Amino acid sequence: EDQVTQSPEALRLQEGESSSLNCSYTVSGLRGLFWYRQDPGKGPEFLFTLYSAGEEKEKERLKATLTKKESFLHITAPKPEDSATYLCAVRGGGSNYKLTFGKGTLLTVNP
Amino acid sequence: DGGITQSPKYLFRKEGQNVTLSCEQNLNHDAMYWYRQDPGQGLRLIYYSQIVNDFQKGDIAEGYSVSREKKESFPLTVTSAQKNPTAFYLCASSIHIEAFFGQGTRLTVV
């Protein structure tokens, strides 16, 4: 069974204070690892797909990296508008269309 | 605009009643999904459909039913057999492996 664990559960940063969120996973035959951003009361917004170890993707202040066991979402010089819950999900080779999600990391960036 | 539309945004149901949540997409995606989100828990898969007239149970299908008569539509019915239906329900669709989500329906049992 695919499993995803995200840490920390919550992270509070000052504006401009860079940090990283962790996503550890176990999956049979990774087809893709996904990062989403979710604002309160809204649906998750797609950010990145990572397919294989060593891959990196960037978008504005966010950079996602992938190893064989975990993924990191690095946030450089965050702004208050980056405050949200960040979700990690995986799709394994045996699960066809199913995504398995972690519980998310609630990021708060104070001005 | 292309996207996934869920309606209504808020829904109140009396105990013992069935209720249907709407999900429509105009992205021409083949696969559609329903997830449930509860505080402190990850998204959990209720049902998914890869093609029209076909769907499979997810991890928590008990008390729910779906239909897929059209490619664009994947309604979810929460039946009176669902013991704890109050939650945030999310519909998603995909054509490759990434899934894209609607804005959700918050269901409250009163």
Tab-separated table of C-alpha atoms in Angstrom:
chain	number	residue	atom	x	y	z
A	1	GLU	CA	0.000	0.000	0.000
A	2	ASP	CA	1.304	3.454	-0.927
A	3	GLN	CA	2.051	5.779	1.998
A	4	VAL	CA	2.898	9.480	2.283
A	5	THR	CA	4.078	11.282	5.421
A	6	GLN	CA	4.550	15.038	5.514
A	7	SER	CA	6.516	17.024	8.083
A	8	PRO	CA	6.269	19.263	9.907
A	9	GLU	CA	2.497	19.406	10.416
A	10	ALA	CA	2.744	23.183	10.801
A	11	LEU	CA	5.497	25.704	10.121
A	12	ARG	CA	5.582	29.365	11.013
A	13	LEU	CA	8.117	31.618	9.261
A	14	GLN	CA	8.964	35.282	9.175
A	15	GLU	CA	8.773	36.971	5.801
A	16	GLY	CA	12.060	36.332	3.998
A	17	GLU	CA	13.000	33.344	6.173
A	18	SER	CA	13.687	30.408	3.825
A	19	SER	CA	12.842	26.832	4.815
A	20	SER	CA	11.836	23.394	3.500
A	21	LEU	CA	8.854	21.074	3.787
A	22	ASN	CA	9.370	17.314	3.722
A	23	CYS	CA	7.382	14.542	2.054
A	24	SER	CA	8.478	10.957	2.735
A	25	TYR	CA	6.887	8.219	0.678
A	26	THR	CA	6.750	4.496	0.084
A	27	VAL	CA	5.307	3.376	-3.208
A	28	SER	CA	5.534	0.455	-5.568
A	29	GLY	CA	6.893	1.804	-8.830
A	30	LEU	CA	6.596	5.579	-8.604
A	31	ARG	CA	4.798	7.068	-11.586
A	32	GLY	CA	4.744	10.583	-10.183
A	33	LEU	CA	4.994	12.699	-7.030
A	34	PHE	CA	2.840	15.792	-6.867
A	35	TRP	CA	2.792	18.985	-4.850
A	36	TYR	CA	-0.371	21.025	-4.365
A	37	ARG	CA	-1.173	24.256	-2.573
A	38	GLN	CA	-4.516	24.530	-0.756
A	39	ASP	CA	-6.008	27.731	0.620
A	40	PRO	CA	-8.707	27.562	3.340
A	41	GLY	CA	-12.081	26.495	1.948
A	42	LYS	CA	-10.683	25.966	-1.563
A	43	GLY	CA	-9.681	23.008	-3.685
A	44	PRO	CA	-5.998	22.046	-4.056
A	45	GLU	CA	-4.081	23.956	-6.722
A	46	PHE	CA	-1.573	21.904	-8.735
A	47	LEU	CA	2.050	23.040	-8.407
A	48	PHE	CA	4.508	20.368	-9.617
A	49	THR	CA	4.940	16.820	-10.862
A	50	LEU	CA	8.240	15.013	-10.246
A	51	TYR	CA	8.826	11.721	-12.040
A	52	SER	CA	12.236	10.395	-11.001
A	53	ALA	CA	14.975	10.807	-8.401
A	54	GLY	CA	17.206	13.788	-9.049
A	55	GLU	CA	14.512	15.811	-10.769
A	56	GLU	CA	13.885	19.429	-9.718
A	57	LYS	CA	11.119	21.874	-10.612
A	58	GLU	CA	10.834	25.587	-9.810
A	59	LYS	CA	8.030	28.117	-9.725
A	60	GLU	CA	8.608	31.596	-8.360
A	61	ARG	CA	9.791	31.149	-4.747
A	62	LEU	CA	9.130	27.391	-4.708
A	63	LYS	CA	11.498	24.599	-5.685
A	64	ALA	CA	10.615	20.910	-5.473
A	65	THR	CA	13.216	18.135	-5.392
A	66	LEU	CA	12.938	14.353	-5.384
A	67	THR	CA	15.000	11.442	-4.074
A	68	LYS	CA	14.099	7.758	-3.992
A	69	LYS	CA	12.503	8.122	-0.555
A	70	GLU	CA	11.446	11.731	-0.139
A	71	SER	CA	10.674	15.053	-1.715
A	72	PHE	CA	11.386	18.533	-0.444
A	73	LEU	CA	9.544	21.734	-1.171
A	74	HIS	CA	11.987	24.580	-0.647
A	75	ILE	CA	10.549	28.028	-0.076
A	76	THR	CA	12.980	30.884	-0.667
A	77	ALA	CA	12.346	34.303	0.880
A	78	PRO	CA	8.653	33.580	1.500
A	79	LYS	CA	5.975	36.254	1.513
A	80	PRO	CA	2.724	36.312	3.523
A	81	GLU	CA	0.803	35.310	0.375
A	82	ASP	CA	2.672	31.981	0.415
A	83	SER	CA	0.709	31.049	3.541
A	84	ALA	CA	-1.346	27.923	2.770
A	85	THR	CA	-1.452	24.184	3.312
A	86	TYR	CA	0.936	22.306	1.041
A	87	LEU	CA	-0.081	18.784	0.069
A	88	CYS	CA	2.099	16.002	-1.282
A	89	ALA	CA	0.707	13.013	-3.197
A	90	VAL	CA	2.054	9.991	-5.072
A	91	ARG	CA	0.808	7.715	-7.808
A	92	GLY	CA	2.291	4.230	-7.833
A	93	GLY	CA	2.688	1.836	-10.700
A	94	GLY	CA	0.131	-0.582	-9.306
A	95	SER	CA	-2.566	1.960	-8.477
A	96	ASN	CA	-3.385	3.083	-11.969
A	97	TYR	CA	-5.366	6.259	-11.416
A	98	LYS	CA	-5.296	6.565	-7.627
A	99	LEU	CA	-3.436	9.375	-5.837
A	100	THR	CA	-2.357	8.838	-2.209
A	101	PHE	CA	-2.090	12.058	-0.214
A	102	GLY	CA	-0.221	13.094	2.898
A	103	LYS	CA	-1.963	15.130	5.600
A	104	GLY	CA	-0.281	18.344	4.534
A	105	THR	CA	1.910	21.050	6.073
A	106	LEU	CA	0.228	24.273	7.179
A	107	LEU	CA	2.613	27.115	6.367
A	108	THR	CA	2.142	30.540	7.931
A	109	VAL	CA	4.364	33.429	6.853
A	110	ASN	CA	4.247	36.454	9.124
A	111	PRO	CA	5.009	39.951	7.784
B	1	ASP	CA	-12.983	29.159	-19.097
B	2	GLY	CA	-11.831	25.551	-18.837
B	3	GLY	CA	-12.092	23.933	-15.478
B	4	ILE	CA	-13.910	21.820	-12.954
B	5	THR	CA	-17.126	23.148	-11.447
B	6	GLN	CA	-18.549	21.794	-8.230
B	7	SER	CA	-21.944	22.826	-6.946
B	8	PRO	CA	-23.247	23.846	-4.573
B	9	LYS	CA	-20.413	25.334	-2.537
B	10	TYR	CA	-22.297	24.729	0.718
B	11	LEU	CA	-24.914	22.052	1.351
B	12	PHE	CA	-26.962	21.241	4.416
B	13	ARG	CA	-28.678	17.912	4.834
B	14	LYS	CA	-30.993	16.510	7.430
B	15	GLU	CA	-30.169	13.127	8.866
B	16	GLY	CA	-31.754	10.323	6.863
B	17	GLN	CA	-31.790	12.223	3.568
B	18	ASN	CA	-29.846	11.461	0.423
B	19	VAL	CA	-28.072	14.366	-1.264
B	20	THR	CA	-26.289	14.697	-4.613
B	21	LEU	CA	-23.166	16.765	-5.221
B	22	SER	CA	-22.523	17.971	-8.754
B	23	CYS	CA	-19.189	17.890	-10.602
B	24	GLU	CA	-18.796	19.064	-14.205
B	25	GLN	CA	-15.596	19.468	-16.235
B	26	ASN	CA	-14.967	20.963	-19.674
B	27	LEU	CA	-11.316	19.902	-19.904
B	28	ASN	CA	-12.088	16.799	-21.999
B	29	HIS	CA	-10.451	14.658	-19.311
B	30	ASP	CA	-11.176	10.944	-19.300
B	31	ALA	CA	-10.701	10.244	-15.582
B	32	MET	CA	-12.684	11.780	-12.745
B	33	TYR	CA	-12.492	11.315	-8.981
B	34	TRP	CA	-14.234	12.099	-5.717
B	35	TYR	CA	-12.214	12.715	-2.564
B	36	ARG	CA	-13.272	13.479	0.962
B	37	GLN	CA	-11.253	15.794	3.223
B	38	ASP	CA	-11.599	15.916	7.004
B	39	PRO	CA	-9.630	18.141	9.418
B	40	GLY	CA	-6.242	16.636	10.242
B	41	GLN	CA	-6.547	13.902	7.610
B	42	GLY	CA	-5.289	13.556	4.085
B	43	LEU	CA	-7.617	13.396	1.126
B	44	ARG	CA	-9.305	10.008	0.916
B	45	LEU	CA	-10.583	8.512	-2.334
B	46	ILE	CA	-14.288	7.690	-2.490
B	47	TYR	CA	-14.841	6.686	-6.141
B	48	TYR	CA	-13.098	7.118	-9.455
B	49	SER	CA	-14.021	6.683	-13.094
B	50	GLN	CA	-11.618	6.154	-15.978
B	51	ILE	CA	-14.213	6.192	-18.783
B	52	VAL	CA	-17.901	6.797	-19.341
B	53	ASN	CA	-20.225	4.156	-17.884
B	54	ASP	CA	-17.463	2.697	-15.726
B	55	PHE	CA	-16.369	3.500	-12.156
B	56	GLN	CA	-14.519	1.834	-9.280
B	57	LYS	CA	-14.729	2.061	-5.518
B	58	GLY	CA	-11.980	3.879	-3.681
B	59	ASP	CA	-10.908	3.442	-0.075
B	60	ILE	CA	-14.087	4.768	1.591
B	61	ALA	CA	-16.975	4.027	-0.817
B	62	GLU	CA	-19.476	2.775	1.773
B	63	GLY	CA	-22.525	5.038	1.953
B	64	TYR	CA	-21.777	6.744	-1.372
B	65	SER	CA	-22.848	6.153	-4.969
B	66	VAL	CA	-21.828	7.660	-8.325
B	67	SER	CA	-22.736	7.599	-12.008
B	68	ARG	CA	-20.786	8.444	-15.160
B	69	GLU	CA	-23.289	8.783	-17.984
B	70	LYS	CA	-21.401	11.617	-19.684
B	71	LYS	CA	-17.690	12.339	-19.981
B	72	GLU	CA	-18.209	15.803	-18.512
B	73	SER	CA	-20.200	14.833	-15.436
B	74	PHE	CA	-19.540	12.692	-12.340
B	75	PRO	CA	-22.182	13.302	-9.641
B	76	LEU	CA	-21.767	11.907	-6.135
B	77	THR	CA	-24.729	10.860	-4.002
B	78	VAL	CA	-24.255	10.774	-0.251
B	79	THR	CA	-26.820	8.319	1.048
B	80	SER	CA	-28.410	7.975	4.455
B	81	ALA	CA	-26.176	4.914	4.970
B	82	GLN	CA	-23.106	7.171	5.273
B	83	LYS	CA	-22.664	7.419	9.036
B	84	ASN	CA	-20.513	10.527	9.203
B	85	PRO	CA	-21.167	12.584	6.056
B	86	THR	CA	-20.162	16.030	7.318
B	87	ALA	CA	-16.966	16.835	5.385
B	88	PHE	CA	-15.396	18.798	2.527
B	89	TYR	CA	-15.877	16.961	-0.778
B	90	LEU	CA	-13.492	17.460	-3.678
B	91	CYS	CA	-13.934	16.434	-7.296
B	92	ALA	CA	-10.943	16.073	-9.599
B	93	SER	CA	-10.166	15.082	-13.166
B	94	SER	CA	-7.075	14.016	-15.099
B	95	ILE	CA	-5.968	13.135	-18.612
B	96	HIS	CA	-2.397	12.035	-17.883
B	97	ILE	CA	-1.241	11.488	-14.318
B	98	GLU	CA	-1.745	14.911	-12.741
B	99	ALA	CA	-5.134	15.525	-11.157
B	100	PHE	CA	-6.825	18.925	-11.144
B	101	PHE	CA	-9.395	19.831	-8.525
B	102	GLY	CA	-12.617	21.769	-8.282
B	103	GLN	CA	-13.294	24.238	-5.488
B	104	GLY	CA	-15.121	21.759	-3.290
B	105	THR	CA	-18.509	21.327	-1.646
B	106	ARG	CA	-18.842	21.581	2.109
B	107	LEU	CA	-21.580	19.236	3.316
B	108	THR	CA	-23.036	19.637	6.788
B	109	VAL	CA	-25.577	17.298	8.354
B	110	VAL	CA	-28.003	19.154	10.614
